[in-house]
Coordinates of C-alpha atoms in Angstrom, one line a residue:
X23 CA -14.5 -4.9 14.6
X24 CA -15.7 -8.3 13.7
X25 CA -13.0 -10.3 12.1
X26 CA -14.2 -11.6 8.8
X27 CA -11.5 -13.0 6.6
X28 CA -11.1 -12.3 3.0
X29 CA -8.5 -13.6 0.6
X30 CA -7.5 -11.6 -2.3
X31 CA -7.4 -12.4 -5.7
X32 CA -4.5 -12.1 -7.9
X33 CA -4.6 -8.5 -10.1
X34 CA -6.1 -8.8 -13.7
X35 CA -4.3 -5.6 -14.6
X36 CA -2.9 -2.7 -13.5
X37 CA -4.5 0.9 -13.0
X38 CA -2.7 2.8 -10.5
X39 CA -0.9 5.9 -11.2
X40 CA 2.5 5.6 -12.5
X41 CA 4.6 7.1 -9.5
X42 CA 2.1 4.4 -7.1
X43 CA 3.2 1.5 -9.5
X44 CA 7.0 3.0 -8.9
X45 CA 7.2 3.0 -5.3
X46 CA 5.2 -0.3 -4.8
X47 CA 7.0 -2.6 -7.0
X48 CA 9.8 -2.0 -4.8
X49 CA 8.0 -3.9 -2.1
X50 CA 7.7 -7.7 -2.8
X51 CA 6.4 -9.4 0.2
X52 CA 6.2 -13.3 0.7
X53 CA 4.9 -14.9 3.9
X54 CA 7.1 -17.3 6.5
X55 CA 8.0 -16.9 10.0
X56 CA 8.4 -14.0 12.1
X57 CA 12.4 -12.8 13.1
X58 CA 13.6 -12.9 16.4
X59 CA 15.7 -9.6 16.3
X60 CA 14.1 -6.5 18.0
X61 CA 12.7 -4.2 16.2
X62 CA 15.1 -1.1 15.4
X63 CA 14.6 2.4 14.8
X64 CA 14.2 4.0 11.9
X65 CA 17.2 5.6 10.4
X66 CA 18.9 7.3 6.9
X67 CA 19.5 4.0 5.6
X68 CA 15.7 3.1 5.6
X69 CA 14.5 6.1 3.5
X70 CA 13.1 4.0 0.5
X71 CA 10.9 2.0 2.4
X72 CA 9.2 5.6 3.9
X73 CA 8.2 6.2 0.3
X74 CA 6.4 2.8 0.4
X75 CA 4.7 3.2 3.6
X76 CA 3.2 6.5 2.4
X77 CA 2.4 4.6 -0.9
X78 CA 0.4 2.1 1.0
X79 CA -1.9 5.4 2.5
X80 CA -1.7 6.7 -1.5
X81 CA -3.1 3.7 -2.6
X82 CA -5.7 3.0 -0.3
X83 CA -7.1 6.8 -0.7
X84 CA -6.7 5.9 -4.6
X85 CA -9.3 3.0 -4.0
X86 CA -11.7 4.9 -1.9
X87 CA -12.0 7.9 -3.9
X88 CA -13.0 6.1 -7.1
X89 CA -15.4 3.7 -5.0
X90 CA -16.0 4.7 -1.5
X91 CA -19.3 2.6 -1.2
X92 CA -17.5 -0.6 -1.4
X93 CA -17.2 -3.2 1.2
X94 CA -15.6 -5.8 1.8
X95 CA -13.5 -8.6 -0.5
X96 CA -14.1 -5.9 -3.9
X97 CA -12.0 -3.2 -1.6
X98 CA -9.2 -5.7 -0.9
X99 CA -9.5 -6.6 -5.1
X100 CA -8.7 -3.1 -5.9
X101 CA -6.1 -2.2 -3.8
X102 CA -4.0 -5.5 -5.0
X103 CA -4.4 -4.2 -8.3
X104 CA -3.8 -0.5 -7.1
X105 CA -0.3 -1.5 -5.4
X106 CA 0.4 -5.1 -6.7
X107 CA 1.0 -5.6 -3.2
X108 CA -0.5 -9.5 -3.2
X109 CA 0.0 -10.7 0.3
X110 CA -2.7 -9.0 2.2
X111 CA -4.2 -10.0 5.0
X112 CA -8.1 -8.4 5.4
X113 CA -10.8 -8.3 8.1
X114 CA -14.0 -6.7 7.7
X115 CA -16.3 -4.7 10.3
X116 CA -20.4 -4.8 10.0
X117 CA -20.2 -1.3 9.4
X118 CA -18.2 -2.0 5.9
X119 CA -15.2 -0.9 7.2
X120 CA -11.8 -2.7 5.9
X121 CA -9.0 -3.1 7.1
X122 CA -5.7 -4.8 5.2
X123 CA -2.5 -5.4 7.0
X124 CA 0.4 -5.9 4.5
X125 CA 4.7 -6.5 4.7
X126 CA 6.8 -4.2 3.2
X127 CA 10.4 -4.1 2.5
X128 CA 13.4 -2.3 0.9
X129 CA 17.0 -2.7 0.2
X130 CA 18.9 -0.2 2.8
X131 CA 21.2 2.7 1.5
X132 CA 24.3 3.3 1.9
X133 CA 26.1 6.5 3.0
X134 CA 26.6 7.6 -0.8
X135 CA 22.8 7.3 -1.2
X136 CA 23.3 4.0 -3.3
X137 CA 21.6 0.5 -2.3
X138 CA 23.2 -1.5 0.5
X139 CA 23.7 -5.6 1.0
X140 CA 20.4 -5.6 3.7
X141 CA 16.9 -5.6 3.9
X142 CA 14.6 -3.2 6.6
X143 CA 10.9 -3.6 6.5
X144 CA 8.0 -3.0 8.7
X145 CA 4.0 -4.3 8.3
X146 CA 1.2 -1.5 8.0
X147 CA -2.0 -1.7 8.3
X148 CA -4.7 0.6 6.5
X149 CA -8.1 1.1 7.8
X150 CA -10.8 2.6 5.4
X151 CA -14.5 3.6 6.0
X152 CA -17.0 3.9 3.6
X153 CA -19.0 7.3 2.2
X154 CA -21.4 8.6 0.0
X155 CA -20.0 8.2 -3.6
X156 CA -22.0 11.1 -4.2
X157 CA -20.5 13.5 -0.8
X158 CA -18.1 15.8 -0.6
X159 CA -14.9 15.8 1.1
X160 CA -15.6 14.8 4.4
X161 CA -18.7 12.5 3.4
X162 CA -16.9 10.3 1.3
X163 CA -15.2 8.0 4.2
X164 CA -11.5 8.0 5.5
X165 CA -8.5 6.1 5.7
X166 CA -5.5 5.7 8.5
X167 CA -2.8 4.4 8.0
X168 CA -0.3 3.0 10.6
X169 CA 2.7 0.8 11.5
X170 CA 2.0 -2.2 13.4
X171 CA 3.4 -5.6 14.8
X172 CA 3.3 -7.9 11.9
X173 CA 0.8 -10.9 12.5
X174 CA 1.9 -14.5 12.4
X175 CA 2.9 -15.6 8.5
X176 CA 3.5 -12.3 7.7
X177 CA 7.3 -11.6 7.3
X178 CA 9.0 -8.2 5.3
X179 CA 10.7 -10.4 2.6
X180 CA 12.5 -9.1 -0.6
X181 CA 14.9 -11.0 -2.8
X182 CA 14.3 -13.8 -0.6
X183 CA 16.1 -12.0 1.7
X184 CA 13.9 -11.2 5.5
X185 CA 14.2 -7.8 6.5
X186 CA 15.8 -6.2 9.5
X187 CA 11.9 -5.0 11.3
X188 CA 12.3 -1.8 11.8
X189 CA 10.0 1.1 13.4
X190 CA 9.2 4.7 13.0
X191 CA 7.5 4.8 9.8
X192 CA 5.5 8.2 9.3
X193 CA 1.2 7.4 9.4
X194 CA -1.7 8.6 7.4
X195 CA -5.0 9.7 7.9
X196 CA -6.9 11.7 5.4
X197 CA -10.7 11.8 4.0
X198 CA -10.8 10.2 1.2
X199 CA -10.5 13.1 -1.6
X200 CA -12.6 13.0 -5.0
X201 CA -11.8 10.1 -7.7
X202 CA -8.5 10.0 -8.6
X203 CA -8.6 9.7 -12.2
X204 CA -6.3 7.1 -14.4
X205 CA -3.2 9.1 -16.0
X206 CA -3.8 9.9 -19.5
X207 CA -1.1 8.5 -21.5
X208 CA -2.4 9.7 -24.6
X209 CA 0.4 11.7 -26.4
X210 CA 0.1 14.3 -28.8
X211 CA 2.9 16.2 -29.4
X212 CA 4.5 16.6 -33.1
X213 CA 8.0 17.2 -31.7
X214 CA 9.3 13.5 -31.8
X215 CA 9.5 13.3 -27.9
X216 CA 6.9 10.9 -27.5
X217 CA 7.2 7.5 -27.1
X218 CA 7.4 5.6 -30.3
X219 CA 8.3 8.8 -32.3

């Protein structure tokens, strides 16, 4: 893969699915220096951060399917607004395929279930191919996701706090399904429940 760096811009606004938004705000990722502990395995306090490593894979497969002809900096664009995840760092192969390695992290939990006092994260990397926008299932490209070693700069950080790397965290890899369409938030009941009345 030929490494051709992009820089994202910062998100305009926000169109990810709700539940996406959820699990991804959770992640706030700065850059600095990497830790010196070894990397330990994944265990029950870490379970949070699982839902943000699969909502990295979500995200990505959100992109594709609503645009799986895109290349390059417009790919990394999107899934900054997709997952507000802002610290991305991108390469690009000839063949238009992109691939984004970001920092997540999460507040540990605590035998009851509540949050702890630490931090664990990890840094994933997504790789995504491009398809007909016009294909079926199987035409439209694919997307993997993975754990890997997190490059220089790029350091798990939430709350200021760096987080305890740790490993284990469950990968993707799926063709990228048919667009994902925006959650209508339209309401039109007549009971009261709605928001607003």
């Amino acid at each position: 893969m030929h490494a051709a760096p992009v820089h994202p811009a910062r998100p305009r606004r926000r169109t990810a699915h709700p539940l996406v938004v959820a699990s991804l705000a959770l992640a706030a990722v700065t850059g600095g220096c990497s830790g010196s502990a070894a990397p330990a395995e994944l265990g029950t306090e870490s379970g949070q951060l699982v839902l943000v490593a699969h909502s990295v894979h979500r995200g990505m497969l959100a992109v594709r399917s609503r645009d799986p002809e895109a290349t390059g900096q417009s790919v990394v664009d999107a899934f900054v607004e997709e997952t507000l995840i802002e610290d991305v760092r991108a390469s690009t192969g000839d063949d238009g395929r992109v691939e984004l390695v970001v920092a997540i992290a999460m507040r540990t939990l605590d035998d009851a279930g509540g949050y702890g006092e630490g931090m664990v994260g990890a840094c994933m990397r997504t790789t995504a191919t491009t398809g007909s926008a016009d294909g079926a299932v199987g035409e439209r490209g694919h997307v993997t996701t993975e754990e890997v070693d997190c490059p220089d700069g790029l350091v798990p950080v939430r709350e200021g706090v760096e987080a305890r790397i740790v490993t284990g965290l469950p990968e993707g890899s799926d063709d990228v399904p048919l667009p994902v369409e925006d959650v209508d938030m339209t309401c039109y009941s007549g009971s009261g429940d709605c928001p607003g009345g």
